[in-house]
Amino acid sequence: MVKDPEIGSHVPSGASLSERLERRGRRGAAMRRPNILMTGTPGVGKTTLCKEIASRTGLTYINVGDLAKEGELYEGFDEEYECPILDEDRVIDEMEAEMSDGGVIVDYHSCDFFPERWFNIVFVLRTENSFLYDRLESRGYKGKKLQDNIQCEIFQTIYEEAMSSYREEIVHQLSSNTPEDMERNLDQIIQWIEQWIKDNN
């Protein structure tokens, strides 16, 4: 996992170490609201929850899939899964400035390529297989793509990825099966955001 990359588009390649640290320090000092990562297998409800949190709190919402599509941040095409391959370095370059300012909620089904320093908390949404199967099928998932995503949830692949990529104490699992689960998660996350702002300002 990339722990602390130097982003050429935001820090000139010729900048000295002290200049880089100064820039980074200025960004950190200005961060008055937390950065949140919402991750989990496709179909667990990340986008619905993120949009509602952003609406209620004023946090900036970034859907990494949409960002990549708009900027064509791809490095190829996966024939087996019939989907483009994300150019992770370009995505990080694109997001760096906004993440440094704070107050961002990021929505993506993978999490191990983001810089660890970006996030104050990581939520992994989990959904029971019966619910997930129906959701993915309604999206048009089928065959290997459908089965692999179900297996990913069964073996808690995304949770393990998050635990190995970020400090254990900032990674939290949340059940996301029903509308009641979403409301409970929404309330808990908003309370956490409010407390973080109170503690850090």
mmCIF file of C-alpha atoms in Angstrom:
data_model
loop_
_atom_site.group_PDB
_atom_site.id
_atom_site.type_symbol
_atom_site.label_atom_id
_atom_site.label_comp_id
_atom_site.label_asym_id
_atom_site.label_seq_id
_atom_site.Cartn_x
_atom_site.Cartn_y
_atom_site.Cartn_z
ATOM 1 C CA MET A 1 0.000 0.000 0.000
ATOM 2 C CA VAL A 2 1.156 3.520 -0.753
ATOM 3 C CA LYS A 3 1.813 5.108 2.609
ATOM 4 C CA ASP A 4 2.875 8.632 1.678
ATOM 5 C CA PRO A 5 3.463 9.272 -2.017
ATOM 6 C CA GLU A 6 4.930 12.480 -3.342
ATOM 7 C CA ILE A 7 2.328 13.880 -5.724
ATOM 8 C CA GLY A 8 4.096 15.587 -8.576
ATOM 9 C CA SER A 9 1.101 17.614 -9.737
ATOM 10 C CA HIS A 10 0.813 19.340 -6.363
ATOM 11 C CA VAL A 11 4.409 19.409 -5.127
ATOM 12 C CA PRO A 12 7.004 20.389 -7.735
ATOM 13 C CA SER A 13 9.480 17.603 -8.372
ATOM 14 C CA GLY A 14 12.359 19.974 -7.660
ATOM 15 C CA ALA A 15 11.029 21.051 -4.277
ATOM 16 C CA SER A 16 13.304 20.404 -1.320
ATOM 17 C CA LEU A 17 12.264 18.151 1.562
ATOM 18 C CA SER A 18 11.682 21.185 3.795
ATOM 19 C CA GLU A 19 9.434 22.773 1.159
ATOM 20 C CA ARG A 20 7.419 19.579 0.872
ATOM 21 C CA LEU A 21 7.022 19.309 4.642
ATOM 22 C CA GLU A 22 6.042 22.973 4.874
ATOM 23 C CA ARG A 23 3.368 22.538 2.208
ATOM 24 C CA ARG A 24 2.107 19.416 3.911
ATOM 25 C CA GLY A 25 2.074 21.122 7.296
ATOM 26 C CA ARG A 26 0.046 24.050 5.964
ATOM 27 C CA ARG A 27 -2.510 21.649 4.511
ATOM 28 C CA GLY A 28 -2.752 19.643 7.734
ATOM 29 C CA ALA A 29 -3.195 22.761 9.846
ATOM 30 C CA ALA A 30 -6.107 23.885 7.683
ATOM 31 C CA MET A 31 -7.988 20.607 8.039
ATOM 32 C CA ARG A 32 -10.999 21.407 10.199
ATOM 33 C CA ARG A 33 -13.270 18.534 9.160
ATOM 34 C CA PRO A 34 -12.480 14.814 8.922
ATOM 35 C CA ASN A 35 -11.922 12.656 5.875
ATOM 36 C CA ILE A 36 -13.966 9.446 5.754
ATOM 37 C CA LEU A 37 -13.571 6.351 3.594
ATOM 38 C CA MET A 38 -16.698 4.306 2.917
ATOM 39 C CA THR A 39 -15.810 0.964 1.372
ATOM 40 C CA GLY A 40 -17.246 -2.499 0.838
ATOM 41 C CA THR A 41 -18.288 -4.940 -1.861
ATOM 42 C CA PRO A 42 -20.379 -3.458 -4.707
ATOM 43 C CA GLY A 43 -24.054 -3.431 -3.746
ATOM 44 C CA VAL A 44 -23.707 -2.949 0.022
ATOM 45 C CA GLY A 45 -25.148 0.582 -0.019
ATOM 46 C CA LYS A 46 -22.076 2.829 0.036
ATOM 47 C CA THR A 47 -23.339 5.425 -2.420
ATOM 48 C CA THR A 48 -26.771 5.845 -0.824
ATOM 49 C CA LEU A 49 -25.241 6.289 2.629
ATOM 50 C CA CYS A 50 -22.449 8.614 1.459
ATOM 51 C CA LYS A 51 -24.799 10.924 -0.414
ATOM 52 C CA GLU A 52 -27.069 11.227 2.606
ATOM 53 C CA ILE A 53 -24.134 11.951 4.937
ATOM 54 C CA ALA A 54 -22.811 14.602 2.544
ATOM 55 C CA SER A 55 -26.271 16.165 2.284
ATOM 56 C CA ARG A 56 -26.690 16.382 6.057
ATOM 57 C CA THR A 57 -23.152 17.431 7.005
ATOM 58 C CA GLY A 58 -21.846 19.455 4.066
ATOM 59 C CA LEU A 59 -18.896 17.109 3.537
ATOM 60 C CA THR A 60 -17.640 16.860 -0.037
ATOM 61 C CA TYR A 61 -18.651 13.562 -1.629
ATOM 62 C CA ILE A 62 -16.278 11.806 -4.034
ATOM 63 C CA ASN A 63 -17.407 8.677 -5.847
ATOM 64 C CA VAL A 64 -14.115 7.313 -7.170
ATOM 65 C CA GLY A 65 -15.813 5.363 -9.952
ATOM 66 C CA ASP A 66 -17.538 8.503 -11.226
ATOM 67 C CA LEU A 67 -14.340 10.549 -10.867
ATOM 68 C CA ALA A 68 -12.414 8.022 -12.946
ATOM 69 C CA LYS A 69 -15.124 7.920 -15.587
ATOM 70 C CA GLU A 70 -15.302 11.706 -15.901
ATOM 71 C CA GLY A 71 -11.518 12.084 -16.136
ATOM 72 C CA GLU A 72 -10.926 8.848 -18.062
ATOM 73 C CA LEU A 73 -8.492 7.783 -15.341
ATOM 74 C CA TYR A 74 -7.955 4.294 -16.723
ATOM 75 C CA GLU A 75 -4.971 2.225 -17.785
ATOM 76 C CA GLY A 76 -6.712 -0.483 -19.763
ATOM 77 C CA PHE A 77 -9.763 -2.729 -19.968
ATOM 78 C CA ASP A 78 -10.435 -5.999 -18.147
ATOM 79 C CA GLU A 79 -11.955 -8.355 -20.715
ATOM 80 C CA GLU A 80 -12.886 -10.988 -18.134
ATOM 81 C CA TYR A 81 -14.957 -8.635 -15.968
ATOM 82 C CA GLU A 82 -15.889 -6.334 -18.838
ATOM 83 C CA CYS A 83 -14.844 -3.158 -17.041
ATOM 84 C CA PRO A 84 -12.070 -0.537 -17.281
ATOM 85 C CA ILE A 85 -8.960 -0.842 -15.110
ATOM 86 C CA LEU A 86 -8.441 2.081 -12.748
ATOM 87 C CA ASP A 87 -5.203 4.073 -13.036
ATOM 88 C CA GLU A 88 -4.619 4.343 -9.291
ATOM 89 C CA ASP A 89 -1.726 6.820 -9.495
ATOM 90 C CA ARG A 90 -3.734 9.277 -11.580
ATOM 91 C CA VAL A 91 -6.714 8.941 -9.235
ATOM 92 C CA ILE A 92 -4.501 9.815 -6.262
ATOM 93 C CA ASP A 93 -3.074 12.799 -8.139
ATOM 94 C CA GLU A 94 -6.587 13.984 -8.947
ATOM 95 C CA MET A 95 -7.805 13.713 -5.341
ATOM 96 C CA GLU A 96 -4.747 14.866 -3.388
ATOM 97 C CA ALA A 97 -5.483 18.587 -3.039
ATOM 98 C CA GLU A 98 -9.075 18.098 -1.939
ATOM 99 C CA MET A 99 -8.173 15.349 0.526
ATOM 100 C CA SER A 100 -5.491 17.562 2.063
ATOM 101 C CA ASP A 101 -8.091 20.232 2.823
ATOM 102 C CA GLY A 102 -10.274 17.763 4.745
ATOM 103 C CA GLY A 103 -14.021 17.357 4.925
ATOM 104 C CA VAL A 104 -14.283 14.652 2.246
ATOM 105 C CA ILE A 105 -16.227 11.394 2.196
ATOM 106 C CA VAL A 106 -14.843 8.899 -0.334
ATOM 107 C CA ASP A 107 -16.904 6.062 -1.817
ATOM 108 C CA TYR A 108 -15.134 3.108 -3.448
ATOM 109 C CA HIS A 109 -15.207 -0.694 -3.391
ATOM 110 C CA SER A 110 -11.449 -1.005 -2.895
ATOM 111 C CA CYS A 111 -9.249 0.741 -0.365
ATOM 112 C CA ASP A 112 -5.653 -0.483 -0.325
ATOM 113 C CA PHE A 113 -4.196 2.012 -2.810
ATOM 114 C CA PHE A 114 -5.222 5.244 -1.063
ATOM 115 C CA PRO A 115 -2.549 6.950 1.082
ATOM 116 C CA GLU A 116 -3.041 5.919 4.703
ATOM 117 C CA ARG A 117 -2.671 9.534 5.874
ATOM 118 C CA TRP A 118 -5.796 10.631 4.007
ATOM 119 C CA PHE A 119 -8.419 9.172 6.334
ATOM 120 C CA ASN A 120 -9.459 9.765 9.922
ATOM 121 C CA ILE A 121 -11.884 6.838 9.904
ATOM 122 C CA VAL A 122 -12.767 3.937 7.599
ATOM 123 C CA PHE A 123 -16.185 2.280 7.435
ATOM 124 C CA VAL A 124 -16.625 -1.124 5.788
ATOM 125 C CA LEU A 125 -20.266 -1.842 4.965
ATOM 126 C CA ARG A 126 -21.311 -5.505 5.180
ATOM 127 C CA THR A 127 -24.404 -7.143 3.693
ATOM 128 C CA GLU A 128 -25.828 -10.651 4.036
ATOM 129 C CA ASN A 129 -25.450 -12.736 0.895
ATOM 130 C CA SER A 130 -29.168 -13.084 0.172
ATOM 131 C CA PHE A 131 -29.608 -9.303 0.097
ATOM 132 C CA LEU A 132 -26.376 -8.764 -1.831
ATOM 133 C CA TYR A 133 -27.182 -11.354 -4.492
ATOM 134 C CA ASP A 134 -30.501 -9.676 -5.290
ATOM 135 C CA ARG A 135 -28.927 -6.206 -5.402
ATOM 136 C CA LEU A 136 -26.120 -7.254 -7.731
ATOM 137 C CA GLU A 137 -28.444 -9.235 -9.973
ATOM 138 C CA SER A 138 -30.702 -6.190 -10.318
ATOM 139 C CA ARG A 139 -27.630 -4.225 -11.496
ATOM 140 C CA GLY A 140 -27.020 -6.710 -14.266
ATOM 141 C CA TYR A 141 -24.193 -8.630 -12.611
ATOM 142 C CA LYS A 142 -24.029 -12.240 -13.775
ATOM 143 C CA GLY A 143 -21.738 -15.230 -14.128
ATOM 144 C CA LYS A 144 -18.201 -14.902 -12.782
ATOM 145 C CA LYS A 145 -18.575 -11.210 -11.913
ATOM 146 C CA LEU A 146 -21.621 -11.944 -9.740
ATOM 147 C CA GLN A 147 -20.118 -14.998 -8.060
ATOM 148 C CA ASP A 148 -16.758 -13.345 -7.392
ATOM 149 C CA ASN A 149 -18.407 -10.390 -5.664
ATOM 150 C CA ILE A 150 -20.498 -12.726 -3.501
ATOM 151 C CA GLN A 151 -17.346 -14.673 -2.601
ATOM 152 C CA CYS A 152 -15.600 -11.402 -1.802
ATOM 153 C CA GLU A 153 -18.306 -10.651 0.772
ATOM 154 C CA ILE A 154 -18.365 -14.186 2.184
ATOM 155 C CA PHE A 155 -14.620 -14.102 2.823
ATOM 156 C CA GLN A 156 -14.768 -10.474 4.056
ATOM 157 C CA THR A 157 -12.080 -9.541 1.551
ATOM 158 C CA ILE A 158 -12.651 -5.783 1.726
ATOM 159 C CA TYR A 159 -12.619 -5.772 5.532
ATOM 160 C CA GLU A 160 -9.318 -7.671 5.585
ATOM 161 C CA GLU A 161 -7.942 -5.253 2.990
ATOM 162 C CA ALA A 162 -8.939 -2.294 5.153
ATOM 163 C CA MET A 163 -7.462 -3.842 8.303
ATOM 164 C CA SER A 164 -4.127 -4.402 6.568
ATOM 165 C CA SER A 165 -4.067 -0.918 5.006
ATOM 166 C CA TYR A 166 -5.084 1.326 7.928
ATOM 167 C CA ARG A 167 -4.660 1.486 11.680
ATOM 168 C CA GLU A 168 -6.906 -1.117 13.262
ATOM 169 C CA GLU A 169 -8.544 1.385 15.600
ATOM 170 C CA ILE A 170 -9.959 3.518 12.773
ATOM 171 C CA VAL A 171 -11.551 0.632 10.811
ATOM 172 C CA HIS A 172 -15.179 -0.187 11.628
ATOM 173 C CA GLN A 173 -17.658 -2.684 10.151
ATOM 174 C CA LEU A 174 -21.308 -1.672 9.755
ATOM 175 C CA SER A 175 -24.238 -3.932 8.847
ATOM 176 C CA SER A 176 -26.098 -2.696 5.778
ATOM 177 C CA ASN A 177 -29.032 -5.010 5.119
ATOM 178 C CA THR A 178 -32.161 -2.935 5.688
ATOM 179 C CA PRO A 179 -33.360 0.699 5.604
ATOM 180 C CA GLU A 180 -33.253 0.593 9.410
ATOM 181 C CA ASP A 181 -29.567 -0.329 9.264
ATOM 182 C CA MET A 182 -28.903 2.633 6.995
ATOM 183 C CA GLU A 183 -30.669 5.057 9.334
ATOM 184 C CA ARG A 184 -28.734 3.719 12.311
ATOM 185 C CA ASN A 185 -25.429 3.948 10.431
ATOM 186 C CA LEU A 186 -26.284 7.454 9.285
ATOM 187 C CA ASP A 187 -26.998 8.631 12.824
ATOM 188 C CA GLN A 188 -23.836 7.030 14.233
ATOM 189 C CA ILE A 189 -21.563 8.468 11.552
ATOM 190 C CA ILE A 190 -23.031 11.968 11.838
ATOM 191 C CA GLN A 191 -22.532 11.829 15.617
ATOM 192 C CA TRP A 192 -18.917 10.784 15.062
ATOM 193 C CA ILE A 193 -18.356 13.665 12.598
ATOM 194 C CA GLU A 194 -19.829 16.198 15.018
ATOM 195 C CA GLN A 195 -17.652 14.893 17.854
ATOM 196 C CA TRP A 196 -14.508 14.956 15.667
ATOM 197 C CA ILE A 197 -15.156 18.577 14.710
ATOM 198 C CA LYS A 198 -15.732 19.487 18.356
ATOM 199 C CA ASP A 199 -12.529 17.747 19.460
ATOM 200 C CA ASN A 200 -10.336 19.175 16.688
ATOM 201 C CA ASN A 201 -11.420 22.811 16.484
#
